[in-house]
CSV table of C-alpha atoms and ligand atoms in Angstrom, one decimal:
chain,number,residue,atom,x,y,z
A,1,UNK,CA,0.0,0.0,0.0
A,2,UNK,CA,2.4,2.2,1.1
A,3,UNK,CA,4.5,1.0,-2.3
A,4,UNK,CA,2.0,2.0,-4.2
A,5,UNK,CA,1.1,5.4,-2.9
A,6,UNK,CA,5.1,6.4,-3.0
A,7,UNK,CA,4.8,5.2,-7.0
A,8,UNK,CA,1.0,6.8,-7.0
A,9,UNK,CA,3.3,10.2,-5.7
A,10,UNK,CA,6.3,9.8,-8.0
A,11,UNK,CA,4.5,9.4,-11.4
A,12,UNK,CA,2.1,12.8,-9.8
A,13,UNK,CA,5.8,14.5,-9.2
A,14,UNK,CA,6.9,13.4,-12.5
A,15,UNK,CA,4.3,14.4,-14.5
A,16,UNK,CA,4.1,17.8,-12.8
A,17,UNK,CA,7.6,18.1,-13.9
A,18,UNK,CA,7.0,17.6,-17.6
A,19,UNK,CA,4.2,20.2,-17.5
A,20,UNK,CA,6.1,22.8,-15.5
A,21,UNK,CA,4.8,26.0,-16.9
A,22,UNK,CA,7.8,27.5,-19.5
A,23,UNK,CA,9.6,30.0,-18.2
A,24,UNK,CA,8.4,33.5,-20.1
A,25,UNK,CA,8.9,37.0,-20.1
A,26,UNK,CA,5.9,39.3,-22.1
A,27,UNK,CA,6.7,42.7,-22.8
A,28,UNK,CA,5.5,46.2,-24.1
A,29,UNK,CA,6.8,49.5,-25.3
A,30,UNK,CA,3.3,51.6,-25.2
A,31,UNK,CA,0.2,51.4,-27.4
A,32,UNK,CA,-1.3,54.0,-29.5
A,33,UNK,CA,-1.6,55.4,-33.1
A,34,UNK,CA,0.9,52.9,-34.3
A,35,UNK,CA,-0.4,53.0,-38.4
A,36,UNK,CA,1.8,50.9,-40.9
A,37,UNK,CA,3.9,53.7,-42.2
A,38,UNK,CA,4.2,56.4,-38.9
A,39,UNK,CA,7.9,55.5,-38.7
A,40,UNK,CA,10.5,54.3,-41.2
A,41,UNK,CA,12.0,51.3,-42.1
A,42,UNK,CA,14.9,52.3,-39.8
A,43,UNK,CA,13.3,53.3,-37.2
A,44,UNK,CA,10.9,50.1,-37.2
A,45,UNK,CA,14.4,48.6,-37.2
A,46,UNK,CA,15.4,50.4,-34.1
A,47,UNK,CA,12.5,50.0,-32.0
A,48,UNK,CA,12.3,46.1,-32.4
A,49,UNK,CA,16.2,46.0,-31.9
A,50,UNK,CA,15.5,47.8,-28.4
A,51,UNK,CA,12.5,45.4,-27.5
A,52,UNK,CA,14.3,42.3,-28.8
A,53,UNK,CA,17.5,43.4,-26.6
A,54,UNK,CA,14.6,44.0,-23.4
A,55,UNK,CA,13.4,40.6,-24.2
A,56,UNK,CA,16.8,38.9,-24.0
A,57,UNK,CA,17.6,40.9,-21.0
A,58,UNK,CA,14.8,39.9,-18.8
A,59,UNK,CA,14.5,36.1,-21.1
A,60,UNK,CA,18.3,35.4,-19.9
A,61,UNK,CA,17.8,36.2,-15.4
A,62,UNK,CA,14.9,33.3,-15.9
A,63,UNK,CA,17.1,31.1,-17.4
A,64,UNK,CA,19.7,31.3,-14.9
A,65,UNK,CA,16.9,30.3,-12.8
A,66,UNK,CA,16.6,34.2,-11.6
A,67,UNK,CA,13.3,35.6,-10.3
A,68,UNK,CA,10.4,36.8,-12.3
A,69,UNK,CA,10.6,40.3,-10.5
A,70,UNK,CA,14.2,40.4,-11.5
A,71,UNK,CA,13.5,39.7,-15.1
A,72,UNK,CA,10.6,42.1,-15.5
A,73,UNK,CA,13.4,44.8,-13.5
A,74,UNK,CA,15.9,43.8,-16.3
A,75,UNK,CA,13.7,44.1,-19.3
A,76,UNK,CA,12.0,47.6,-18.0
A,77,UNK,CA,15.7,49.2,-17.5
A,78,UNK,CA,16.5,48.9,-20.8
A,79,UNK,CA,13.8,50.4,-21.9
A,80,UNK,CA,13.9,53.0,-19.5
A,81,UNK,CA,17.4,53.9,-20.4
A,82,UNK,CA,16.3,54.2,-24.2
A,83,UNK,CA,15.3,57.2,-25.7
A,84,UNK,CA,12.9,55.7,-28.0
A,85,UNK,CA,10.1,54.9,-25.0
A,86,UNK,CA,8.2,57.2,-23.3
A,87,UNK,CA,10.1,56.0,-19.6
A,88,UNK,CA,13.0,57.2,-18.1
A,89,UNK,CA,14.7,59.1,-20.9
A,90,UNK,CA,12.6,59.7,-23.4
A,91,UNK,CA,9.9,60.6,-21.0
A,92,UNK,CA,7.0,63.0,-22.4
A,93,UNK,CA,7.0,66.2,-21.5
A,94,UNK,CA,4.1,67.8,-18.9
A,95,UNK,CA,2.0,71.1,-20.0
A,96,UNK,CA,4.7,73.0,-18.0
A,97,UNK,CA,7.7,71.4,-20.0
A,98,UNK,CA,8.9,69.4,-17.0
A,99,UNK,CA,9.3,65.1,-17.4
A,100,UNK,CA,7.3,63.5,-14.2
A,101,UNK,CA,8.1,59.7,-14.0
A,102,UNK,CA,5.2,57.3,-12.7
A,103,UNK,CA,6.2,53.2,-11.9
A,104,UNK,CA,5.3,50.5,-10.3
A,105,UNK,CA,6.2,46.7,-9.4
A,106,UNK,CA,4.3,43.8,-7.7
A,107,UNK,CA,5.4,40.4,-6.8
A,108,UNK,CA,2.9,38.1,-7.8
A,109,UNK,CA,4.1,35.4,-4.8
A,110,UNK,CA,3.2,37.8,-2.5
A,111,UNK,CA,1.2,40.2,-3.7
A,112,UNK,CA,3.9,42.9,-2.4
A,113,UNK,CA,3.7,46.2,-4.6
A,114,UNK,CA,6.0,49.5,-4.6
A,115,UNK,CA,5.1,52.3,-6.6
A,116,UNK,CA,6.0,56.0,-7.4
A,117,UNK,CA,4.7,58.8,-8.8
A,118,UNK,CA,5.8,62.4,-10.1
A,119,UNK,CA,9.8,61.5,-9.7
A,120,UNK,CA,11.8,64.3,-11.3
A,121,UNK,CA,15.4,63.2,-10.6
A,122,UNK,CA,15.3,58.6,-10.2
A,123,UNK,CA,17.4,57.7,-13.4
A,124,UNK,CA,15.8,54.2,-13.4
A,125,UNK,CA,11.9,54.4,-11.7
A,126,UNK,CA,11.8,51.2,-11.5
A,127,UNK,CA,14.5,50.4,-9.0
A,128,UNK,CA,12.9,52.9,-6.6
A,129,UNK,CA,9.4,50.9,-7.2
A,130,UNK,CA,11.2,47.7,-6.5
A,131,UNK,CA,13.2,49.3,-3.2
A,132,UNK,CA,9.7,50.8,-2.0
A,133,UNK,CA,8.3,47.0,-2.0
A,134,UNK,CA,10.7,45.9,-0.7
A,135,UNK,CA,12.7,48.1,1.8
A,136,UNK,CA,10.1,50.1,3.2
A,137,UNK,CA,6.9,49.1,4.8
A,138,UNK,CA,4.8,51.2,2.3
A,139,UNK,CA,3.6,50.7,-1.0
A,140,UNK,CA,2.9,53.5,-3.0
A,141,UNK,CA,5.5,56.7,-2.7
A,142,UNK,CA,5.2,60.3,-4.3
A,143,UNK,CA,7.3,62.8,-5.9
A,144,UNK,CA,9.7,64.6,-3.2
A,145,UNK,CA,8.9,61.9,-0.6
A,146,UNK,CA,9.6,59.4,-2.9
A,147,UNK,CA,13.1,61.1,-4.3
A,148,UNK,CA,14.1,61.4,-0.5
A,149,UNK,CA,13.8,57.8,0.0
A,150,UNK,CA,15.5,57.1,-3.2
A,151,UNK,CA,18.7,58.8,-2.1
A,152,UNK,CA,18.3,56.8,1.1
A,153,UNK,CA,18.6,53.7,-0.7
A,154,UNK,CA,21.5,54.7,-3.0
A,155,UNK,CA,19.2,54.9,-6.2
A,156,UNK,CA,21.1,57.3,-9.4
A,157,UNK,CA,20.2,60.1,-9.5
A,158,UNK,CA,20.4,62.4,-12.6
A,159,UNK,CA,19.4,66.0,-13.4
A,160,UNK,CA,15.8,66.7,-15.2
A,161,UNK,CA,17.5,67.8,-18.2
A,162,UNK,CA,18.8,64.0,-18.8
A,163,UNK,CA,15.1,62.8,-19.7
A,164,UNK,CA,14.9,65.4,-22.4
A,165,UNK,CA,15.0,64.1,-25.7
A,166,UNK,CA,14.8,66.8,-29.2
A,167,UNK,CA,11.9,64.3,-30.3
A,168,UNK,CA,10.4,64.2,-27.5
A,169,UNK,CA,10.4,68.3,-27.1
A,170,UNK,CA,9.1,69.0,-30.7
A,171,UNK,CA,6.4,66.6,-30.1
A,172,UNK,CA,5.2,68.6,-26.2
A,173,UNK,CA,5.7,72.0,-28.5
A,174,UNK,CA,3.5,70.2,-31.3
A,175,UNK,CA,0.9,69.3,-29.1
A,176,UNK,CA,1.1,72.6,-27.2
A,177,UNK,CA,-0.1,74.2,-30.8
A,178,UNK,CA,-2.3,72.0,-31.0
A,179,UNK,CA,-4.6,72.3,-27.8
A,180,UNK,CA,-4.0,76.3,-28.6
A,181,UNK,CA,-5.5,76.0,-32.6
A,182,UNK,CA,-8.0,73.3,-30.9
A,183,UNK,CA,-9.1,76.3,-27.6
A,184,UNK,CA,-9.1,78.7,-30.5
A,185,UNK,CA,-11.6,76.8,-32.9
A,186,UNK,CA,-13.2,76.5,-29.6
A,187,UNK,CA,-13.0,72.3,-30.0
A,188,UNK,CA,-13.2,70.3,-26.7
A,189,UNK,CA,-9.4,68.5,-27.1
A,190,UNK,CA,-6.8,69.4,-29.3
A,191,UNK,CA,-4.7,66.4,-28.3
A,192,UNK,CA,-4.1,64.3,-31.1
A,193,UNK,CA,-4.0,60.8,-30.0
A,194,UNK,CA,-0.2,59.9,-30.8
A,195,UNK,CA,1.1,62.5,-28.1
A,196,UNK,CA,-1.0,60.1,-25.5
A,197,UNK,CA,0.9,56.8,-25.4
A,198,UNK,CA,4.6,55.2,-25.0
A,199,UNK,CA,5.0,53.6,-21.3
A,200,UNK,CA,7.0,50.4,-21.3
A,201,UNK,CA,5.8,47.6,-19.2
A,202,UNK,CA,6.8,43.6,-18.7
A,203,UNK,CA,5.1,40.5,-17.3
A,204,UNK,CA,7.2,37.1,-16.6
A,205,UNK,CA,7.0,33.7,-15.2
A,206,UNK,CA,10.0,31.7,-13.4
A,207,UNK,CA,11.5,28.5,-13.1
A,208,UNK,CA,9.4,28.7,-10.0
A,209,UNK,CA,6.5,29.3,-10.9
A,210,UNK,CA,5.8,33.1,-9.4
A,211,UNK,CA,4.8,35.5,-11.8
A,212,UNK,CA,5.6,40.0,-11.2
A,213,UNK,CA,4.8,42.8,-13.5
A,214,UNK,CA,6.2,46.1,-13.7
A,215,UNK,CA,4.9,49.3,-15.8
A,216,UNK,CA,7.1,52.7,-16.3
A,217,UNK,CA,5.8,56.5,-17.7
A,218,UNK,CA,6.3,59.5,-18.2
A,219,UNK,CA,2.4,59.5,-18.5
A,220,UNK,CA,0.8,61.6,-20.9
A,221,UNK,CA,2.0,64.6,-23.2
A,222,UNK,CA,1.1,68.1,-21.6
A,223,UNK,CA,-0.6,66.1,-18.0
A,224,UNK,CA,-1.2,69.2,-15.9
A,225,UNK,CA,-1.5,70.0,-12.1
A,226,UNK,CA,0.6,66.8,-10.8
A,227,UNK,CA,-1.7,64.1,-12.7
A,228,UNK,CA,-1.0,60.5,-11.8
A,229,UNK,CA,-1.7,57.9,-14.9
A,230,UNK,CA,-3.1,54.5,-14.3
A,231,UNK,CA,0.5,52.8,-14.5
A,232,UNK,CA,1.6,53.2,-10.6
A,233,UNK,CA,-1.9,52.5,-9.5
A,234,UNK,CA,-1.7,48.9,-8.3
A,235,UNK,CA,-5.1,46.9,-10.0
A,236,UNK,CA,-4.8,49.9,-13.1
A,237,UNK,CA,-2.4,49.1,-14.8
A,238,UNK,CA,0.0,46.6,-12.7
A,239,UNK,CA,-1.0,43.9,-11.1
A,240,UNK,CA,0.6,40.2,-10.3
A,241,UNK,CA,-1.2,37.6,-8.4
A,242,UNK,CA,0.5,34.1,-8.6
A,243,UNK,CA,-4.0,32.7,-8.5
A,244,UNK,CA,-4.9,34.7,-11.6
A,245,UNK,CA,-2.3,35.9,-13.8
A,246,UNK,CA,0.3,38.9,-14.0
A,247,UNK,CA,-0.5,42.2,-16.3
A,248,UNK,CA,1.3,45.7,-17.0
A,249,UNK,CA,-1.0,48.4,-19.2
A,250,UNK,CA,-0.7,51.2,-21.8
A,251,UNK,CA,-3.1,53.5,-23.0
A,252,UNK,CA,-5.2,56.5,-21.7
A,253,UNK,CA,-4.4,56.1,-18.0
A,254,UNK,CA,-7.7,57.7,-16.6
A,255,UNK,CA,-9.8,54.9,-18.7
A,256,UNK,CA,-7.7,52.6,-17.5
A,257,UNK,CA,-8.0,53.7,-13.4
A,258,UNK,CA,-11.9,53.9,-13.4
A,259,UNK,CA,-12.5,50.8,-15.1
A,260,UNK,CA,-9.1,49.1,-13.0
A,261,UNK,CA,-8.1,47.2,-16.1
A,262,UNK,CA,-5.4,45.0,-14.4
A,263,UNK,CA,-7.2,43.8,-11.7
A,264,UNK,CA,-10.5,43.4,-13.5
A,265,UNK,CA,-8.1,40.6,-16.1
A,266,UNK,CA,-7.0,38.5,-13.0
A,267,UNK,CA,-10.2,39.2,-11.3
A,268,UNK,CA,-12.5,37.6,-14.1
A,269,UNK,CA,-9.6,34.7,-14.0
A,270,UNK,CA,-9.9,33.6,-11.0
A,271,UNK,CA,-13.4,34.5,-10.0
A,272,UNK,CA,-15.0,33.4,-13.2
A,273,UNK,CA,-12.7,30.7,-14.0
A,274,UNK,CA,-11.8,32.6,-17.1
A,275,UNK,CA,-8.6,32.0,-19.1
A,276,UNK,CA,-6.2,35.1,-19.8
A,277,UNK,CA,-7.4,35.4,-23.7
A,278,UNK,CA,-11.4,35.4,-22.8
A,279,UNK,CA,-10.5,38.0,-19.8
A,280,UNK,CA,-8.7,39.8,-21.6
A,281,UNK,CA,-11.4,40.3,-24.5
A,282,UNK,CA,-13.8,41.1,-22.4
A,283,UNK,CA,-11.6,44.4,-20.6
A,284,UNK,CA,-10.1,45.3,-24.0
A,285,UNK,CA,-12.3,45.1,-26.5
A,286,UNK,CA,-15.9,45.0,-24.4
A,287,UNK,CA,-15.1,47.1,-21.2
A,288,UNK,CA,-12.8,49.3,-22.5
A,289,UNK,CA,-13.8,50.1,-26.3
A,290,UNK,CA,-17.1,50.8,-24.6
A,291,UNK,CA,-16.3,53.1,-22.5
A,292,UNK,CA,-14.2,55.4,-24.9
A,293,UNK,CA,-10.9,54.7,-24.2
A,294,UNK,CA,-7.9,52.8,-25.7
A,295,UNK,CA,-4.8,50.9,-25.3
A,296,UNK,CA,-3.6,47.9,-24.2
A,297,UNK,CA,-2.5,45.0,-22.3
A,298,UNK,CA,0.6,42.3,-22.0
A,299,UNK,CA,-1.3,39.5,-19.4
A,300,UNK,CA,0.4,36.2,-18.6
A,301,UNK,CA,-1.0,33.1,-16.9
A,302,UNK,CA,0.6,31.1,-14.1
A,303,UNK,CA,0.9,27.7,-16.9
A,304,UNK,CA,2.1,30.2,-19.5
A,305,UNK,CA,-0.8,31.2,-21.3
A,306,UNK,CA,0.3,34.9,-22.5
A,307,UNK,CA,-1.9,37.3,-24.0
A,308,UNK,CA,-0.8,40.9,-26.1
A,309,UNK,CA,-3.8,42.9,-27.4
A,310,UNK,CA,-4.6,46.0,-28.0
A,311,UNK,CA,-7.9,48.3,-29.2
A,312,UNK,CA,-5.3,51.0,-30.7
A,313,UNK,CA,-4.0,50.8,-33.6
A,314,UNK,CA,-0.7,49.6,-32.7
A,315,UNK,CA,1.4,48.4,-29.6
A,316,UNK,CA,5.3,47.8,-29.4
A,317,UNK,CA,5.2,44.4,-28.0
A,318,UNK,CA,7.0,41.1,-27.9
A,319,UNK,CA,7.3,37.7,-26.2
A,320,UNK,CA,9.8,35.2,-25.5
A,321,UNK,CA,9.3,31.7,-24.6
A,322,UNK,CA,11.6,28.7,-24.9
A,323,UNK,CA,12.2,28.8,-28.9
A,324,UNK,CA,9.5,31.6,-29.7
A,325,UNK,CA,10.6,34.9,-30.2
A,326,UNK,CA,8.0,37.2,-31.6
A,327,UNK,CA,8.1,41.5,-31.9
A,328,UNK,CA,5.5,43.3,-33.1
A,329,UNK,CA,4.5,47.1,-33.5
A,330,UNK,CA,1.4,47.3,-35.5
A,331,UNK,CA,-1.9,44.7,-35.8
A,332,UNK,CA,-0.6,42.0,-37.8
B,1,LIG,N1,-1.0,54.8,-19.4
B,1,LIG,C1,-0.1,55.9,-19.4
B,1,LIG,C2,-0.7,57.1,-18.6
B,1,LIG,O1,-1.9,57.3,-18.8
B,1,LIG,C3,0.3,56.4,-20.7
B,1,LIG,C4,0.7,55.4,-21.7
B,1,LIG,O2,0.5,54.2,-21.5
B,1,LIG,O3,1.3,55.8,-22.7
B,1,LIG,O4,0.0,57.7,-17.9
């Protein structure tokens, strides 16, 4: 008897070894007006370079059998450190011409979060979301507060004139025209929708099962009177729950806060027994279409089910996943 329940156990053990979910890392570089033709063959060239060298970063700390939060902090640097996304440099610019940096981070083992909002001087937002989780006993920081504790902890620290990028300043004086033509014509918004989007964000699963998310901004061109976007808001857009599934969001933040997009995924996962795809419909293209806003979504399951969609017209995306290596920027 005893025999049998020790083979009983093995052949369980064994056969939960053959299925262990794959290791995976999902990520994004912003949603948005992403038409077939807005950039150049070389830029296309550039911006897939960037995500294929995020996807490699965070794709090589799982495979040394690192942690999912350290993958989803590898993949998000490099992204943050690019001047192509709108995170770290590269940030947009607010109506006052200033770049405010939003982030968060959450452990989906744990369900420990760390989040920041308005930084002015962090280099890398991300490490201060991940030292807010994890080496203070709050979860959500802001703007001077926040910088304080970053120096306490060490963090780089850079001057404001580092996240300016030319681009990124014709675009803020662009859109600045723009809202004045649109107050003169007397039209409600004169924000064009490609000044709205660019955050980067990453999802992964470990050798261990535990899935974490992360999602950095600089928010939204020409934000005004210290507005927070959805992407620090923990159930917005980051959330990682090791029961439903782990997500990170672009798009138009305040859509994405009322109708808490993140949360409302894992939530229909493991409340309605949902898998990531169907929940993930339903908040994109039901929810969220609905409701009048856009964007989108990088979800991934605990068994490795990964989802990337979008209601924009584009998304900088890609996923890797033992042999499968995909990049994408427009619907394809
Ligand atoms: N969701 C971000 C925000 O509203 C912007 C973006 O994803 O591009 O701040």
């Amino acid at each position: 008897m005893i025999r049998q329940i020790a083979i009983a156990l093995s052949l369980f053990a064994s056969a939960a070894a053959a299925e262990a979910p794959p290791i995976t890392i999902v990520i994004h570089g912003g949603a948005g007006a992403l038409e077939p033709g807005r950039y150049t063959p070389s830029e296309e060239e550039a911006y897939k370079a960037k995500l294929s060298e995020a996807l490699d970063a965070g794709y090589a700390v799982l495979e040394k059998g690192g942690m999912a939060l350290d993958a989803v902090e590898a993949a998000i640097l490099i992204m943050e450190d690019s001047p192509l996304f709108n995170a770290g440099k590269g940030a947009v610019f607010t109506h006052d011409g200033k770049n405010e940096l939003d982030v968060a981070i959450m452990d989906g083992r744990t369900k420990a979060a760390g989040a920041a909002t308005g930084l002015t001087h962090v280099k890398n937002p991300i490490r201060l979301a991940r030292a807010i989780m994890e080496k203070s006993p709050h979860v959500m920081m802001v703007g001077e507060g926040a910088e304080e504790f970053a120096k306490t902890q060490g963090l780089d620290f850079v001057k404001p004139s580092y996240f300016r990028t030319e681009t990124r300043w014709r675009q803020y004086k662009d859109a600045l025209k723009a809202e004045k033509d649109a107050a003169e014509a007397k039209k409600e918004s004169g924000l064009p929708h490609d000044f709205k989007y660019g955050t980067v964000g990453a999802v992964a699963l470990d050798h261990e099962g535990n899935l974490a998310a992360g999602t950095s901004t600089g928010g939204m061109t020409l934000k005004r009177y210290g507005r927070v976007g959805d992407a620090p808001i923990i159930g917005a857009g980051t959330y990682a729950d090791n029961n439903s599934c782990a997500v990170s969001a672009t798009g138009w933040g305040e859509y994405f806060i009322r109708l808490t997009i993140a949360r409302d995924i894992c939530a229909q996962v493991e409340y309605a027994g949902k898998t990531v795809a169907e929940a993930t419909t339903d908040v994109i293209h039901n929810r969220l279409q609905k409701s009048g806003g856009d964007g989108g979504v990088i979800v991934l399951a605990p068994n490795g089910d990964f989802v990337l969609d979008f209601n924009s017209a584009g998304m900088f995306r890609g996923v890797k996943q033992g042999e499968r290596k995909e990049i994408a920027i427009y619907r394809e």
